[in-house]
Amino acid sequence: MIDEKWLSDNDPVCSNRRGFLRGVAAVTAGGALGVSIPLQGADIVAGASAQEAATPLPEYVKWKNPDSMIVHSDQTLETRRAYTGSVITPEEQLYVRNNIKAPDDSFIADRDGWKLEITGVKSPTVLSVAELKTMGLTTVAMVLQCSGNGRAYFQEKLKGTDKAIKGTSWALGAAGCVAWTGVPLKTVIEAVGGASPGAKFITGTGGEKIPAGLNPKDIIVERSVPISNLDTVLLAWELNGKPISLAHGGPLRMIVPGYAGVNNVKYVAKLSLTDTETDAKIQKTRYRVHDMGTEGSADVPSVWAMDVKSWVTSPLSDGKAGRVTVAGVAFGGMNAVQEVEISTDGGKNWHKADFVGPDLGRFAWRQFALSTELEPGSYTLVSRATDATGKTQPEEPELNAGGYSHNGWLAPGVKISLA
Ligand SMILES: Nc1nc2c(c(=O)[nH]1)N[C@H]1C(S)=C(S)[C@@H](COP(=O)(O)O)O[C@H]1N2
Ligand SMILES: [Mo]
């Protein structure tokens, strides 16, 4: 059994840690209150209850804006809905999720000296960040979203039944849109002679130290993604124009645009082109989408490409009747988002929203808005996005055991009254 202090909390790491999970819930009671309750606007805003404000930011993320974060645990911090950001999410407001205890500052003491081992190529080698910086440059704006984002809505739905989903109760805030700068992986691979024959996956390994006495396979953050992503993956050293903070994976991070958070390996120390997926637990059985009551395995889908999704970011609280601008963010994972509709009556009638602000490419989210006249009364604001392939958000996604990939439009609705 794994020593609990080395696991953050929560994605259903192992299901035999109920006691621990209960403990976390007790300590972060405020965080639990901050969980978005479907169809209630108030959570979101006033979610900043006294108890929550009392949960201090952990030391390694002290520089974050405390007003913007819900501290679920030392290793799981959620962005409050009002701090989603518009075109880009400021790093001070971006969610944090560490599966293993975050490393110490020694990791970023010599950023340019950080070493990346590259294997599964014609000429295996070790390159420093300084060397990578000479090889090419690219920037991509993309949505970084934990696959568990929205789990709170699944959990809410199961309340009062004999079923439950374990894991952090993220509402909408395990997501942000950020710009990464680094070198295209493809350029690096070409420089080392190209992929070994038969390579089918890009496998990245996090550099966290594995505590002695534990089975590394159970702990290590090592993820494989299909090699079809070779054209878009990058090795990044900058986030929103600054060296990547320790919390977000500095000095070097593997970025897989369009793919769920876990595939974006922080502190990347090893990159390998492999013919099979890694057999690390985080790939083999965890982060798999499977029915309630079944186990995760290599036979069911991994949380790879993200699905089309959107939510309203304002207004989030009661206000004055009259002219109101309803705004939010929408994205399509691997695909550009094509259309967003807004409903003010919980999905009975829909109106097309306008995209506003710059289009930062297919992996980024787009801000949308609709100005409308609203009489005094009660409203339920929801948004529904469609991507460039014609896929539309479902009203309610199907349940799955890990509570992954929630992209329903109904549950994140905002209930407000206008006087
Ligand atoms: N090395 C390493 N990479 C990691 C993780 C981790 O714990 N260690 N967590 C993953 C998960 S589950 C998510 S959702 C994202 C979170 O990224 P962030 O903390 O920068 O928001 O990083 C991913 N990459
Ligand atoms: Mo995640």
Short mmCIF file of N, CA, C and O and ligand atoms in Angstrom, two decimals, residues 11 95 97-99 145-149 151 170 174 260-263 287 303 404, ligand 2:
data_model
loop_
_atom_site.label_atom_id
_atom_site.label_comp_id
_atom_site.label_asym_id
_atom_site.label_seq_id
_atom_site.Cartn_x
_atom_site.Cartn_y
_atom_site.Cartn_z
N ASP A 11 -7.45 11.97 -7.44
CA ASP A 11 -8.02 11.26 -8.57
C ASP A 11 -8.01 9.87 -8.02
O ASP A 11 -7.14 9.53 -7.27
N TYR A 95 -5.41 26.99 -11.96
CA TYR A 95 -5.53 25.85 -11.04
C TYR A 95 -4.21 25.08 -10.95
O TYR A 95 -3.37 25.18 -11.86
N ARG A 97 -2.62 21.14 -9.90
CA ARG A 97 -2.89 19.78 -9.52
C ARG A 97 -1.59 18.98 -9.59
O ARG A 97 -0.97 18.86 -10.64
N ASN A 98 -1.18 18.51 -8.43
CA ASN A 98 -0.01 17.64 -8.37
C ASN A 98 -0.41 16.28 -7.84
O ASN A 98 -1.03 16.20 -6.78
N ASN A 99 -0.08 15.24 -8.57
CA ASN A 99 -0.39 13.88 -8.12
C ASN A 99 0.57 13.45 -7.03
O ASN A 99 0.20 12.74 -6.10
N GLN A 145 -6.71 21.54 -18.90
CA GLN A 145 -7.87 21.16 -18.09
C GLN A 145 -7.68 19.77 -17.50
O GLN A 145 -7.40 18.81 -18.23
N CYS A 146 -7.85 19.65 -16.20
CA CYS A 146 -7.78 18.34 -15.56
C CYS A 146 -8.95 17.49 -16.04
O CYS A 146 -10.08 17.99 -16.17
N SER A 147 -8.67 16.22 -16.28
CA SER A 147 -9.74 15.32 -16.74
C SER A 147 -10.85 15.20 -15.69
O SER A 147 -11.98 14.85 -16.00
N GLY A 148 -10.52 15.52 -14.44
CA GLY A 148 -11.52 15.46 -13.36
C GLY A 148 -12.36 16.72 -13.25
O GLY A 148 -13.24 16.79 -12.39
N ASN A 149 -12.11 17.69 -14.11
CA ASN A 149 -12.89 18.94 -14.03
C ASN A 149 -14.36 18.62 -14.28
O ASN A 149 -14.71 18.00 -15.27
N ARG A 151 -16.11 16.89 -12.03
CA ARG A 151 -16.47 15.69 -11.26
C ARG A 151 -17.53 16.01 -10.21
O ARG A 151 -18.40 15.19 -9.89
N TRP A 170 -13.88 18.86 -8.24
CA TRP A 170 -13.69 20.04 -9.09
C TRP A 170 -15.03 20.40 -9.73
O TRP A 170 -15.72 19.53 -10.24
N ALA A 174 -10.88 23.53 -12.70
CA ALA A 174 -9.61 22.83 -12.96
C ALA A 174 -9.29 23.01 -14.44
O ALA A 174 -9.06 22.06 -15.19
N ALA A 260 -6.03 16.22 -22.27
CA ALA A 260 -6.33 16.49 -20.86
C ALA A 260 -5.07 16.72 -20.04
O ALA A 260 -3.99 16.20 -20.36
N GLY A 261 -5.22 17.48 -18.96
CA GLY A 261 -4.13 17.92 -18.10
C GLY A 261 -3.04 16.90 -17.81
O GLY A 261 -1.85 17.20 -17.97
N VAL A 262 -3.44 15.70 -17.43
CA VAL A 262 -2.47 14.70 -16.97
C VAL A 262 -1.41 14.35 -18.03
O VAL A 262 -0.30 13.93 -17.71
N ASN A 263 -1.76 14.55 -19.30
CA ASN A 263 -0.81 14.22 -20.38
C ASN A 263 0.28 15.28 -20.53
O ASN A 263 1.25 15.06 -21.25
N TYR A 287 -6.97 7.15 -14.83
CA TYR A 287 -7.26 8.07 -15.94
C TYR A 287 -7.83 7.33 -17.15
O TYR A 287 -7.48 7.60 -18.29
N VAL A 303 -7.81 9.11 -20.84
CA VAL A 303 -8.24 10.50 -20.99
C VAL A 303 -7.20 11.23 -21.86
O VAL A 303 -6.25 11.80 -21.37
N TYR A 404 -14.65 11.38 -14.86
CA TYR A 404 -13.81 12.14 -15.81
C TYR A 404 -14.64 12.79 -16.91
O TYR A 404 -15.74 12.36 -17.23
MO MO B 2 -5.56 16.08 -13.69
#
